[in-house]
Structures are given as structure tokens and as C-alpha cells.
């Protein structure tokens, strides 16, 4: 009797919610274009209530093919599905309000209608829709495979969990898992410093793979991912637990220990991931058999020479920084030793200072709030420093508009590590740093807030401590240069980043109007400064800050973004490519009109992004160069310049064409296109 009562109550609630939705939806369909937005909000609120009731997702999915035409997304960021990015969905679900989460759920159901050919939209094929949904499922695996009870789930995201589960059932879990494995490998091949997200996805993947109904044979590379965390070696292949493994080490002979050390090192080199078991081994070897530490770190001759030269420092770093909770620092330490930066005289003393550095109370509190209390805040910071020094191009800005600060940290870790450690010591110990702008000191403790009001905490420990200070100083420099007639970056970048930044400065747009300005000279200067064919085959010596006009997958302008120019070289196919660092969390992006940033397979080193030289030139809007080494501007072919201009004007510069050029184009006869 109680089941019948519950079912009746549920049916009545569902029917009432459906009726409310239908009334709001009918008013939206009949509304004028001006009134669409207001009525769309009513529909979204009604849909939000419907999503909270079992069976509501199915009701909405049946109507999703009409959402676009009815105007459900009118005036919102979801109005054009071809411009949406699946990677942004997790942050929307995590930080968005309930109404925003509801819009995202309705958008996903619209994508399902497109994938199933129940809806049509210009520029989006069914195949593209399927790919989008697979990617969305892959980056939102928490919502698909959550094992918690309904009562324990957060109400704001319960709708998203139901929608993702519904979509996964419709398009199939197998294809989603394949996409997940591919996505994790794509991210790991960029060797990010912060790998928490990848580890979480791999943990979820391991749970799914343990299900006997899962076809593991179709998931190439999945076993390497899960074993990298839970069983990289013979003695850990069944995930025995840290205490059991620690006891087992005491009973291993010399040959078995050597095999364990080598197994961990190979897994780490393969994936960039470090198992907690690896940290247990490192601490055991430190006390019992330190001669195997270089093998456990996977060191080459270069790394081993560094290790043996600075053995006391390395042993102190392992003892202080390497724990199961900070196991990823093993990879950072290995990369640091391979870079050989300890042979730079100030680096070793700076690391000794960091080992004993007392933390300011606010620094310790912030680190504890983000990373927990499993190890001391000073340990987390030291471990984070090893990672940043070992992987300079793995630093990410998180969900913060602080690409300049992330770029600076990366640049100093690569080019001036002792300066980075000096800034970190000031920030961590004194809760302030001082930098100079044309001789005038700027103290972060005395400056107002920078570009970020509330810092998103999805950062590595070094960035977490430094970015608030760097952000304030960067904006402080901007204020001092704001009244000058040219772009402030001309003066800020050399003062903020370092002496090696070129004093020549090129900008593609007029600061006042935003239109292209002397664009051909801009392109010729870039080629003459950075392209080996026109700069006397001079390799780039120092990292250089630059700015790009970021575009979406449709080639539409999104905003300005800071990058670092690293080098230019021929790839294996003989094409000249520009290699650069992107502080965005994912260096591989589709910038539209055929410009797809590569992070692997085209000669990139870990952490580098690359594009054919002309394609990167077409997205640049500022760069620095050495005016005393101008290269051959006259030698740059006219057709190369024209190609870059064409790519710029069909994307970010389509509304920024120079006035004189625009007038000539308007007066010219219609052309069938480039020949």
C-alpha cells in the first residue's frame, strides 16, 4: 500500500511540474523577440523543478529538439552551440547558481537531440554532437559514476548527475570511457604540475574497470594509467596498501629492490604520474639503501652527476618533501636534477634556505586550507617548489585571469630559478614582495587588489602563495604606465619579467581604436625576429613574453591572452613551427579556421604548445624583440605576409581591419577567393 502511495505522490508531482513547464514553454513560443529572454527565465526555472523529480529528465529530453527554435537559450552564452566548449562545463556546474546549472543541463539535452538527429543546427553535425557529448562525459565523470546515495548528493548538482547518467545510457558508456582514456593521456602528455584532476579521473576509471561487465580490451592505455597510481611494480600490482608495502620492502633482496626502483621510474617516465608507493620506496631507500635513489628517480648520466654532486642537499629534500601525500614531487625532483640547474651557484643555497624557511601565519593557513593537514604547510610548499622547478612549462593559471603571473612563474623557473625562490621566500615568510618599476619600488602589501578579487584555489602551492602578490604588483605597474600613449605592456613586461625581455615592442592594433595598425610591418618584424630563415638562423636565446588574440572554435574573438615564445624549428615534416608556452590549464585548443594548437606529435617537448609559424603569427597581437638584431624584414616574402593577414582578418581581426585597407576592400570587385 505504501509503495502505491509513494508512486501516486511521485506521479502527481511529476505531472504538476510538467504542466507548469508546458505553460511556461507555450508563453515562450508565443512571445515576441524582445520578450523572449524574460519568458526563457520562467522556462528555465520550471525546468529546474522538473529536473529534480525522477522522470523529469526524460520529459525534457523529448522536447529538447525544439529548445533552440523556441528561444530557451536566447540572449545567453548557450545561444550558439557551435561555440560551446565541453571543458568549461565542470566549472559551470561547480560554481554556477542553480539557474545556470539548469541551463547547462538543458544545453546538454539539446546536444543529445542533435546527436540523435532529432534536431538540426547550422554548423553542428550529428557526429560533432556525439563527440561533444563524449568529451563532456569524460570531463564530468564524477557525475556519471557517483556511487553516493540520493540523500547525500548536493541538490544543486543532482540534476546534472541525472542528465549525465541519462546521456551516458543513450550514447553508451564504452565510447565515453574510450574518450576518457584519450583525454587523460592527452592532458598527461603535457606534463602539468597539478595532476589532481587526472588522478581523480583515473581513480573513477579504476572503479569502472573493476566491473566484470566492462570491456577492458577496448580501452587501450587504460591499464597503464591505473597501474601508474595503484600498482606500477611487481610488489604493488595488487595494491596491497602502504603499510603492507613498507613491511614488504624489509624482506626484499638487492635484486628485487633494484627491480622495484626501476619499475617505479619507468612508470613515472611513461605517464608523468607518481604512485604513493613510490614515495614509500624513496623514504625507505633513503634510510636503508641510498645508492638506489638515482635508479628510483630514473636519472640519466646528467641527473646522476647532479645527484652525486649535491647528495646531502638531495637527501635533505627527499627527507623533508617526499611523502605519500606529496608523492608527485618525486617527478619534480627527478626533472629538476635532469635540468642540471643545481650547477647554477645560487640555486643550491636557495633550496637550503627553503628547507628551513618559517612561514607567515597567513601563508600557512592558506596552504592548509587548500591542501589539508596531512603534512605541514612548509612541506607542501617545498614539494610544490620541486615540481615547479622541475616542470617550468607545467605551471597553470587555474580558473583565474592571471595568465601574466603564471607566465612569470614559469619563465623564472626556467630562466632564473634563484630569483623565483627569492620571491617565494619573501611571499611565504614576510607575506609581501617588492619589485621595481623603472627604479620605483612596489610592495605588494601596500597595493590594492589586482585583477583577481577572489582567487580560485585550483593552483599548485607555489602559485597559490605568489600569485596574489604578483597580481597586485602587475596591476600596480599598469597604473604607473596607464597614462602613456602606447600599450602599457611595452614597459611592464621588461620590468615585471626580467632584463632578458626584448626592448623592441610590436603591436598589431592601434591602442585607441582597436583596429589593425601597420599590420604588414608587424608581421615582417615578427618573421625577421623569430623565423630562422629571416633572422640569420639565430636560435631564440631567452624566453619572450607575447600576447595572442584568443579565438573560439569558430574563429571568433574571445580575448587577449599571455603566452611565452620559446623557440622556432622545423618539425619532422619540414614545416617551420613556433613553439610556445600557454599558461592556460590545457595548451591544446581549437582556435578556429583550421588553427588547432598542438601539444604532441609535432616535435613538442613536455609542456610546449605549437603551431605552424604563420598560424601563430596570425593570432599574435604583441611581442617583444631585440631592436639591435633586426633580421631581414625585406626578405620576408609578400605572400607570407598576405597569408598571415588573411588568417587574422577571417578570425579575430574581422572587425578590426585598418580603415584604409577596409576602404580598398570595399571598392574592389568581388573575388572568387584566393588563388
XYZ file of C-alpha atoms in Angstrom:
675
model
C 0.000 0.000 0.000
C 2.846 2.399 0.875
C 4.548 1.770 -2.498
C 1.317 2.631 -4.307
C 1.003 5.804 -2.231
C 4.579 6.846 -2.965
C 4.188 6.132 -6.664
C 0.943 8.114 -6.762
C 2.578 11.057 -4.992
C 5.543 10.938 -7.368
C 3.266 10.771 -10.390
C 1.264 13.754 -9.180
C 4.417 15.817 -8.534
C 5.788 14.953 -11.955
C 2.520 15.776 -13.688
C 2.247 19.108 -11.861
C 5.816 20.015 -12.807
C 5.218 19.009 -16.424
C 2.052 21.098 -16.601
C 3.853 24.139 -15.200
C 6.704 23.668 -17.672
C 4.300 23.312 -20.602
C 2.503 26.555 -19.690
C 5.767 28.498 -19.431
C 7.048 26.911 -22.629
C 3.890 27.870 -24.534
C 4.233 31.503 -23.417
C 7.871 31.482 -24.563
C 6.964 30.187 -28.017
C 4.345 32.904 -28.445
C 6.483 35.739 -27.048
C 7.944 38.458 -29.232
C 11.692 38.516 -29.782
C 12.080 41.351 -27.272
C 10.195 39.434 -24.581
C 11.910 36.073 -25.215
C 14.572 36.499 -22.537
C 12.098 37.124 -19.718
C 9.934 34.148 -20.686
C 13.037 31.968 -21.152
C 13.888 32.558 -17.478
C 10.439 31.254 -16.495
C 11.006 28.142 -18.635
C 14.413 27.558 -17.081
C 13.006 27.842 -13.566
C 10.222 25.409 -14.451
C 12.757 23.036 -15.985
C 14.879 23.260 -12.835
C 11.947 21.988 -10.771
C 11.261 19.267 -13.311
C 14.899 18.090 -13.290
C 14.641 17.496 -9.530
C 11.893 14.885 -9.983
C 12.584 11.324 -11.200
C 11.376 11.088 -14.772
C 11.798 14.803 -15.384
C 14.954 14.361 -17.468
C 13.126 12.050 -19.850
C 10.282 14.575 -20.252
C 12.703 17.391 -21.068
C 14.753 15.195 -23.408
C 11.664 14.543 -25.525
C 11.211 18.289 -26.044
C 14.892 19.202 -26.400
C 14.774 19.230 -30.196
C 12.630 22.398 -30.004
C 14.585 24.293 -27.339
C 16.683 26.276 -29.804
C 13.813 27.405 -32.017
C 11.621 28.300 -29.068
C 14.266 30.639 -27.661
C 15.153 28.826 -24.445
C 18.774 29.982 -24.817
C 18.019 33.422 -26.242
C 20.422 36.097 -25.072
C 22.613 33.666 -23.119
C 26.108 32.227 -23.537
C 24.442 28.987 -24.670
C 22.671 30.571 -27.654
C 25.166 29.198 -30.197
C 26.061 25.561 -29.510
C 28.918 25.524 -32.026
C 30.846 27.945 -29.780
C 30.495 25.926 -26.576
C 33.428 24.081 -25.013
C 32.919 20.856 -23.108
C 35.933 21.591 -20.886
C 34.102 24.540 -19.323
C 31.127 22.511 -18.111
C 32.736 21.303 -14.830
C 33.390 24.846 -13.596
C 29.834 25.873 -14.531
C 28.397 23.006 -12.517
C 30.733 23.620 -9.605
C 30.482 27.392 -9.317
C 27.281 28.330 -11.137
C 23.989 29.174 -9.474
C 21.037 26.759 -9.695
C 19.560 28.532 -12.704
C 22.907 28.411 -14.513
C 23.241 24.690 -13.786
C 19.727 24.162 -15.184
C 20.635 25.965 -18.427
C 23.720 23.762 -18.754
C 21.548 20.659 -18.310
C 19.092 21.833 -20.972
C 22.006 22.570 -23.282
C 23.296 19.015 -22.807
C 19.873 17.627 -23.687
C 19.895 19.820 -26.806
C 23.265 18.292 -27.735
C 21.718 14.829 -27.298
C 18.890 15.769 -29.679
C 21.496 16.929 -32.218
C 23.494 13.717 -31.762
C 20.400 11.588 -32.342
C 19.370 13.607 -35.421
C 16.184 14.752 -33.702
C 17.323 18.358 -34.079
C 19.311 20.336 -36.645
C 21.587 23.319 -36.209
C 23.777 25.037 -38.822
C 27.432 24.181 -38.325
C 26.828 21.246 -35.967
C 26.623 17.744 -37.391
C 25.392 14.696 -35.524
C 28.968 13.397 -35.432
C 30.187 16.634 -33.877
C 27.419 16.480 -31.309
C 28.354 12.917 -30.354
C 31.995 13.975 -29.976
C 30.985 16.934 -27.786
C 28.904 14.714 -25.514
C 31.661 12.134 -25.192
C 34.089 14.869 -24.206
C 31.562 16.350 -21.778
C 31.056 12.952 -20.157
C 34.806 12.362 -19.983
C 35.487 15.600 -18.099
C 32.457 15.116 -15.826
C 32.960 11.511 -14.845
C 32.183 12.333 -11.206
C 28.582 12.991 -12.179
C 28.282 9.818 -14.248
C 29.737 7.277 -11.839
C 28.918 8.788 -8.452
C 28.188 5.973 -6.004
C 26.654 8.153 -3.246
C 23.006 7.904 -2.198
C 20.496 10.462 -3.421
C 20.168 11.880 0.074
C 23.882 12.635 0.292
C 24.101 14.416 -3.030
C 24.134 18.168 -3.269
C 20.768 19.310 -4.540
C 22.306 21.892 -6.881
C 24.148 19.208 -8.866
C 21.658 16.360 -8.536
C 20.081 17.445 -11.820
C 23.444 17.296 -13.569
C 24.036 13.775 -12.270
C 20.703 12.615 -13.655
C 21.298 14.286 -17.005
C 24.794 12.830 -17.421
C 23.624 9.356 -16.438
C 20.752 9.651 -18.934
C 23.075 10.763 -21.740
C 25.598 8.039 -20.941
C 22.853 5.423 -21.237
C 21.768 6.841 -24.603
C 25.180 7.139 -26.285
C 26.891 4.249 -24.476
C 29.410 4.012 -21.659
C 32.046 2.256 -23.732
C 32.563 5.156 -26.106
C 32.683 7.525 -23.165
C 35.378 5.502 -21.431
C 37.478 5.475 -24.574
C 37.176 9.257 -24.717
C 38.092 9.474 -21.048
C 41.255 7.433 -21.506
C 42.247 9.505 -24.534
C 41.560 12.754 -22.670
C 43.618 11.742 -19.636
C 46.545 10.722 -21.830
C 46.285 13.980 -23.798
C 46.488 16.001 -20.590
C 49.299 13.940 -19.067
C 51.446 14.231 -22.198
C 51.548 17.967 -21.488
C 53.073 17.150 -18.078
C 51.099 19.594 -15.919
C 52.390 20.344 -12.425
C 48.927 19.924 -10.935
C 47.548 16.468 -11.711
C 44.778 16.162 -9.122
C 42.068 16.176 -11.793
C 43.775 13.469 -13.825
C 44.276 11.332 -10.724
C 40.615 11.703 -9.812
C 39.537 10.596 -13.288
C 41.905 7.626 -13.157
C 40.535 6.616 -9.767
C 36.999 6.685 -11.153
C 38.205 4.762 -14.187
C 39.726 2.081 -11.950
C 36.355 1.577 -10.261
C 34.645 1.127 -13.630
C 37.347 -1.243 -14.889
C 36.846 -3.423 -11.819
C 33.282 -4.100 -13.000
C 33.287 -7.514 -14.739
C 30.826 -6.186 -17.337
C 33.320 -3.579 -18.581
C 35.111 -4.468 -21.819
C 38.669 -3.598 -20.797
C 40.201 -4.902 -24.044
C 38.799 -1.954 -25.993
C 40.343 0.637 -23.678
C 43.902 0.977 -24.930
C 46.182 2.580 -22.379
C 43.710 2.366 -19.502
C 45.697 -0.283 -17.660
C 48.867 1.843 -17.838
C 47.006 4.742 -16.234
C 45.512 2.762 -13.373
C 48.687 0.792 -12.713
C 50.722 4.024 -12.624
C 48.808 5.027 -9.496
C 47.854 1.753 -7.852
C 50.349 -0.894 -8.974
C 53.370 0.227 -11.017
C 55.658 -2.627 -9.891
C 55.641 -6.333 -9.233
C 55.236 -5.876 -5.490
C 52.425 -3.316 -5.793
C 50.427 -4.739 -8.699
C 47.573 -5.819 -6.420
C 47.503 -2.513 -4.496
C 48.469 -4.044 -1.116
C 48.310 -0.792 0.890
C 51.115 1.490 2.008
C 51.764 -0.185 5.357
C 51.897 -3.657 3.835
C 54.264 -2.471 1.113
C 56.513 -0.776 3.674
C 56.771 -4.083 5.547
C 57.436 -5.999 2.335
C 60.396 -3.774 1.471
C 62.272 -5.004 4.548
C 62.191 -8.567 3.188
C 63.308 -7.866 -0.388
C 66.763 -8.836 -1.611
C 69.013 -6.423 -3.506
C 67.895 -7.554 -6.962
C 64.196 -7.228 -6.112
C 64.739 -3.746 -4.711
C 66.567 -2.740 -7.877
C 63.657 -4.029 -9.963
C 61.195 -2.103 -7.793
C 63.195 1.112 -8.196
C 63.395 0.671 -11.964
C 59.703 -0.194 -12.245
C 58.631 2.949 -10.472
C 60.984 5.078 -12.569
C 59.701 3.625 -15.861
C 56.064 4.158 -14.899
C 56.790 7.734 -13.844
C 58.620 8.484 -17.084
C 55.789 6.935 -19.112
C 52.896 8.839 -17.551
C 54.289 11.747 -15.538
C 52.338 10.344 -12.576
C 53.782 9.186 -9.281
C 52.260 6.487 -7.106
C 52.121 6.910 -3.349
C 54.009 3.608 -3.198
C 56.903 5.338 -4.973
C 57.205 7.822 -2.108
C 57.245 4.944 0.393
C 60.106 3.330 -1.521
C 62.029 6.620 -1.708
C 61.858 7.127 2.051
C 62.858 3.520 2.716
C 65.828 3.718 0.328
C 66.923 6.984 1.919
C 67.468 5.161 5.208
C 68.394 1.652 4.070
C 69.899 1.695 0.571
C 70.550 5.248 -0.707
C 72.662 4.038 -3.633
C 69.397 3.018 -5.366
C 67.879 6.504 -5.145
C 69.173 7.576 -8.596
C 67.568 4.455 -10.097
C 64.277 5.141 -8.324
C 64.379 8.696 -9.719
C 65.068 7.379 -13.223
C 68.131 9.595 -13.643
C 70.338 9.738 -16.718
C 74.062 10.473 -16.565
C 73.325 14.186 -16.264
C 70.864 13.713 -13.420
C 73.125 11.250 -11.639
C 76.057 13.685 -11.813
C 73.862 16.357 -10.241
C 72.669 13.924 -7.571
C 76.190 12.834 -6.606
C 77.496 16.409 -6.554
C 74.730 17.634 -4.259
C 73.925 14.386 -2.466
C 73.450 15.922 1.002
C 71.006 18.507 -0.332
C 69.088 15.880 -2.316
C 68.828 13.617 0.713
C 67.542 16.524 2.792
C 64.956 17.396 0.126
C 63.732 13.790 -0.028
C 63.520 13.545 3.751
C 61.547 16.788 4.045
C 59.406 16.916 0.885
C 58.729 13.353 -0.288
C 55.758 11.690 1.411
C 52.818 9.654 0.088
C 50.703 12.826 0.316
C 53.255 14.751 -1.783
C 54.373 11.863 -3.971
C 54.162 13.882 -7.203
C 57.242 15.788 -6.011
C 59.318 12.692 -6.873
C 58.787 13.517 -10.549
C 59.525 17.183 -9.925
C 62.792 16.315 -8.184
C 63.777 13.941 -10.989
C 63.151 16.611 -13.634
C 64.981 19.235 -11.568
C 68.072 17.035 -11.405
C 67.876 16.274 -15.123
C 67.794 20.011 -15.894
C 71.118 20.450 -14.071
C 70.043 23.758 -12.544
C 71.795 22.973 -9.252
C 75.070 23.750 -11.028
C 73.946 27.383 -11.141
C 75.677 28.722 -7.976
C 72.689 30.427 -6.252
C 70.227 27.536 -6.639
C 71.538 25.079 -4.046
C 71.839 27.709 -1.263
C 68.336 28.926 -2.093
C 66.986 25.390 -1.668
C 68.799 25.039 1.671
C 67.065 28.250 2.762
C 63.688 26.899 1.628
C 64.235 23.768 3.709
C 64.390 25.881 6.865
C 62.064 28.720 5.871
C 59.493 29.717 8.526
C 56.065 30.515 7.045
C 53.942 33.543 7.780
C 50.731 32.583 9.595
C 48.533 33.655 6.655
C 50.670 31.627 4.234
C 50.432 28.515 6.392
C 46.689 28.963 6.818
C 46.087 29.283 3.073
C 48.186 26.238 2.197
C 46.449 24.174 4.874
C 43.028 25.288 3.655
C 43.799 24.087 0.125
C 45.965 21.005 0.690
C 44.807 19.806 4.091
C 46.731 18.899 7.227
C 48.249 15.544 6.245
C 51.697 17.175 6.087
C 52.960 20.535 7.306
C 52.338 23.598 5.086
C 56.100 24.084 4.678
C 56.341 20.534 3.317
C 53.575 21.185 0.784
C 55.312 24.368 -0.351
C 58.707 22.694 -0.714
C 57.163 19.802 -2.651
C 55.370 22.291 -4.889
C 58.621 24.155 -5.486
C 60.349 20.960 -6.629
C 57.536 20.393 -9.117
C 57.656 23.936 -10.496
C 61.458 23.957 -10.821
C 61.370 20.556 -12.492
C 58.452 21.355 -14.833
C 58.511 25.082 -15.667
C 56.091 24.666 -18.568
C 53.642 22.681 -16.427
C 52.548 25.710 -14.373
C 48.864 26.588 -14.884
C 46.763 29.615 -14.014
C 43.757 27.599 -12.847
C 40.392 29.332 -13.136
C 41.980 32.729 -12.603
C 42.517 35.621 -15.068
C 46.175 35.696 -14.053
C 47.946 34.430 -17.146
C 50.663 37.091 -16.707
C 51.537 35.870 -13.199
C 51.515 32.194 -14.237
C 53.704 33.049 -17.224
C 56.155 34.893 -14.968
C 56.431 31.975 -12.523
C 57.040 29.600 -15.423
C 59.592 31.928 -17.006
C 61.551 32.391 -13.781
C 61.504 28.653 -13.026
C 63.006 28.048 -16.464
C 65.320 31.025 -16.827
C 66.018 32.458 -13.358
C 65.190 29.868 -10.671
C 67.080 31.603 -7.856
C 65.032 34.784 -8.427
C 61.821 32.743 -8.257
C 62.955 31.263 -4.952
C 63.816 34.727 -3.628
C 60.310 35.974 -4.419
C 58.796 32.841 -2.899
C 60.818 33.290 0.296
C 59.620 36.867 0.651
C 55.996 35.973 -0.040
C 55.916 32.863 2.171
C 57.867 34.279 5.122
C 57.016 38.007 5.026
C 53.623 37.979 3.244
C 54.898 40.649 0.850
C 57.270 41.042 -2.079
C 58.957 44.098 -3.545
C 59.639 44.655 -7.234
C 60.706 47.797 -9.073
C 59.202 49.692 -11.970
C 61.806 51.935 -13.601
C 63.515 52.384 -10.230
C 60.370 52.917 -8.150
C 59.711 50.188 -5.563
C 56.331 48.458 -5.474
C 55.486 46.499 -2.322
C 52.615 44.048 -2.695
C 51.482 44.578 0.903
C 50.901 48.276 0.186
C 48.990 47.865 -3.082
C 45.241 47.433 -3.651
C 43.788 44.238 -5.083
C 44.869 43.193 -8.552
C 42.911 41.584 -11.364
C 41.512 38.898 -9.054
C 39.078 39.746 -6.263
C 38.749 36.164 -5.015
C 41.472 33.732 -6.064
C 40.296 30.322 -7.250
C 42.388 27.877 -5.274
C 42.959 25.270 -8.004
C 46.677 26.102 -8.118
C 49.976 24.475 -7.225
C 51.446 25.530 -3.878
C 53.998 27.962 -5.346
C 51.371 29.746 -7.446
C 48.970 29.780 -4.510
C 51.495 31.752 -2.457
C 52.933 34.002 -5.182
C 50.042 34.886 -7.490
C 48.170 37.225 -5.095
C 51.344 39.296 -4.680
C 52.345 39.216 -8.347
C 48.826 40.123 -9.395
C 48.844 43.257 -7.270
C 52.284 44.307 -8.487
C 51.427 43.687 -12.136
C 48.369 45.897 -11.881
C 50.392 48.461 -9.920
C 52.845 48.672 -12.805
C 49.889 49.041 -15.137
C 48.682 52.069 -13.198
C 52.092 53.723 -13.483
C 52.152 53.173 -17.247
C 48.465 53.816 -17.929
C 48.829 57.448 -18.997
C 51.458 56.724 -21.631
C 50.358 56.939 -25.267
C 51.253 53.340 -26.194
C 50.278 49.924 -24.879
C 51.469 49.636 -21.235
C 52.882 46.138 -21.852
C 55.773 47.801 -23.674
C 57.124 48.963 -20.307
C 55.525 46.478 -17.918
C 56.844 43.242 -19.418
C 60.596 44.033 -19.173
C 60.197 45.371 -15.634
C 57.941 42.547 -14.469
C 59.577 39.530 -16.118
C 63.278 40.373 -16.351
C 66.145 42.056 -18.144
C 66.134 39.500 -20.956
C 62.810 40.732 -22.359
C 63.498 42.465 -25.682
C 63.238 46.256 -25.613
C 61.752 46.271 -29.081
C 57.956 46.139 -28.937
C 55.496 45.428 -31.732
C 51.729 45.698 -31.517
C 49.229 44.780 -34.217
C 46.450 47.185 -33.251
C 46.025 50.864 -32.615
C 45.555 51.266 -28.856
C 42.882 53.956 -29.174
C 40.707 52.442 -31.903
C 41.461 48.719 -31.572
C 41.863 48.462 -35.364
C 44.780 46.802 -37.092
C 47.620 49.289 -37.453
C 50.643 48.910 -39.747
C 49.932 45.206 -39.708
C 52.287 44.248 -42.511
C 55.198 45.845 -40.634
C 54.115 43.916 -37.546
C 54.189 40.594 -39.412
C 57.510 41.328 -41.132
C 59.108 42.251 -37.815
C 57.927 39.004 -36.223
C 59.295 36.914 -39.081
C 62.596 38.827 -39.110
C 62.988 38.402 -35.343
C 61.915 34.797 -34.825
C 61.822 32.862 -38.116
C 65.209 31.177 -38.701
C 65.016 31.815 -42.461
C 64.897 35.581 -41.929
C 66.806 36.188 -38.677
C 70.136 34.765 -39.818
C 69.275 31.304 -38.448
C 69.742 32.620 -34.920
C 68.090 30.352 -32.329
C 65.985 32.141 -29.749
C 68.134 32.686 -26.670
C 65.723 33.817 -23.967
C 62.049 33.178 -23.397
C 59.999 36.154 -24.556
C 56.531 37.292 -23.415
C 53.922 37.745 -26.128
C 50.182 38.233 -26.401
C 47.685 36.404 -28.575
C 44.146 37.192 -29.626
C 42.392 34.036 -28.490
C 39.530 32.860 -30.680
C 36.935 30.158 -30.222
C 36.468 27.123 -32.447
C 34.517 29.317 -34.871
C 37.331 31.836 -35.138
C 35.506 34.499 -33.130
C 37.477 36.786 -30.846
C 37.368 35.773 -27.169
C 40.014 37.938 -25.518
C 43.691 38.766 -25.105
C 45.946 36.157 -23.531
C 49.569 35.981 -22.389
C 51.922 33.319 -23.766
C 55.691 32.749 -23.843
C 57.610 32.359 -27.100
C 60.110 29.518 -26.614
C 61.671 28.593 -29.968
C 61.099 28.124 -33.695
C 62.194 24.994 -35.537
C 61.393 22.638 -38.392
C 59.186 19.710 -37.436
C 59.720 16.186 -38.735
C 57.763 17.034 -41.907
C 59.959 20.005 -42.697
C 57.375 22.629 -41.683
C 58.548 25.614 -39.659
C 56.697 25.736 -36.357
C 56.629 28.185 -33.470
C 56.768 26.563 -30.035
C 55.298 28.405 -27.068
C 54.057 28.065 -23.512
C 50.398 28.666 -22.739
C 49.592 29.212 -19.029
C 46.047 28.042 -19.677
C 45.452 24.685 -17.969
C 45.279 22.971 -21.357
C 47.766 24.044 -24.013
C 45.878 22.276 -26.805
C 42.975 24.339 -28.129
C 40.965 24.829 -31.303
C 41.234 28.493 -32.278
C 39.015 28.107 -35.337
C 39.500 28.442 -39.097
C 41.844 25.455 -39.137
C 44.140 26.779 -36.387
C 44.381 23.904 -33.901
C 47.104 24.154 -31.274
C 49.211 21.009 -30.973
C 50.808 19.704 -27.780
C 52.289 16.451 -29.062
C 53.345 14.754 -32.269
C 54.925 17.816 -33.889
C 58.256 17.998 -32.101
C 56.951 19.476 -28.856
C 58.823 18.955 -25.619
C 56.722 18.390 -22.498
C 54.653 21.471 -21.713
C 55.102 23.122 -25.095
C 52.328 24.061 -27.499
C 52.989 24.654 -31.171
C 51.516 25.941 -34.418
C 52.838 26.367 -37.928
C 54.738 29.660 -37.835
C 52.251 31.581 -39.989
C 49.293 30.405 -37.914
C 50.799 31.639 -34.655
C 51.754 34.909 -36.356
C 48.104 35.326 -37.386
C 46.969 35.164 -33.743
C 49.682 37.369 -32.213
C 48.896 40.920 -31.285
C 52.011 41.925 -29.295
C 55.553 40.622 -28.967
C 58.992 41.806 -27.876
C 62.202 41.619 -29.876
C 65.799 42.863 -29.836
C 65.977 46.046 -31.950
C 69.760 45.636 -32.233
C 69.305 42.305 -34.051
C 66.581 43.248 -36.528
C 66.921 40.391 -39.027
C 65.843 40.735 -42.648
C 62.409 42.367 -42.800
C 62.761 42.998 -46.521
C 63.471 39.314 -47.105
C 60.079 38.175 -45.803
C 58.006 37.198 -48.886
C 54.911 39.241 -49.662
C 52.797 36.105 -49.983
C 53.784 35.010 -46.447
C 52.649 38.364 -45.079
C 49.427 38.190 -47.093
C 48.715 34.687 -45.779
C 49.047 35.856 -42.165
C 46.857 38.898 -42.796
C 44.179 36.745 -44.397
C 44.091 34.363 -41.411
C 43.902 37.270 -38.960
C 41.130 39.060 -40.846
C 38.985 35.951 -41.113
C 39.183 35.445 -37.345
C 39.925 37.880 -34.519
C 40.571 40.910 -36.765
C 37.471 40.624 -38.956
C 36.016 43.731 -37.269
C 39.390 45.445 -36.831
C 40.538 45.953 -40.415
C 42.565 49.121 -40.961
C 40.438 51.960 -42.301
C 42.449 52.441 -45.471
C 42.546 48.725 -46.206
C 38.833 48.372 -45.444
C 38.024 51.136 -47.936
C 40.129 49.461 -50.624
C 38.476 46.103 -49.962
C 35.018 47.654 -50.180
C 35.866 49.294 -53.514
C 37.485 46.193 -55.009
C 35.467 43.876 -57.290
C 34.181 40.668 -55.791
C 36.802 37.949 -55.946
C 36.124 34.219 -56.075
C 38.744 33.784 -53.359
C 42.500 33.410 -53.023
C 44.275 31.870 -55.939
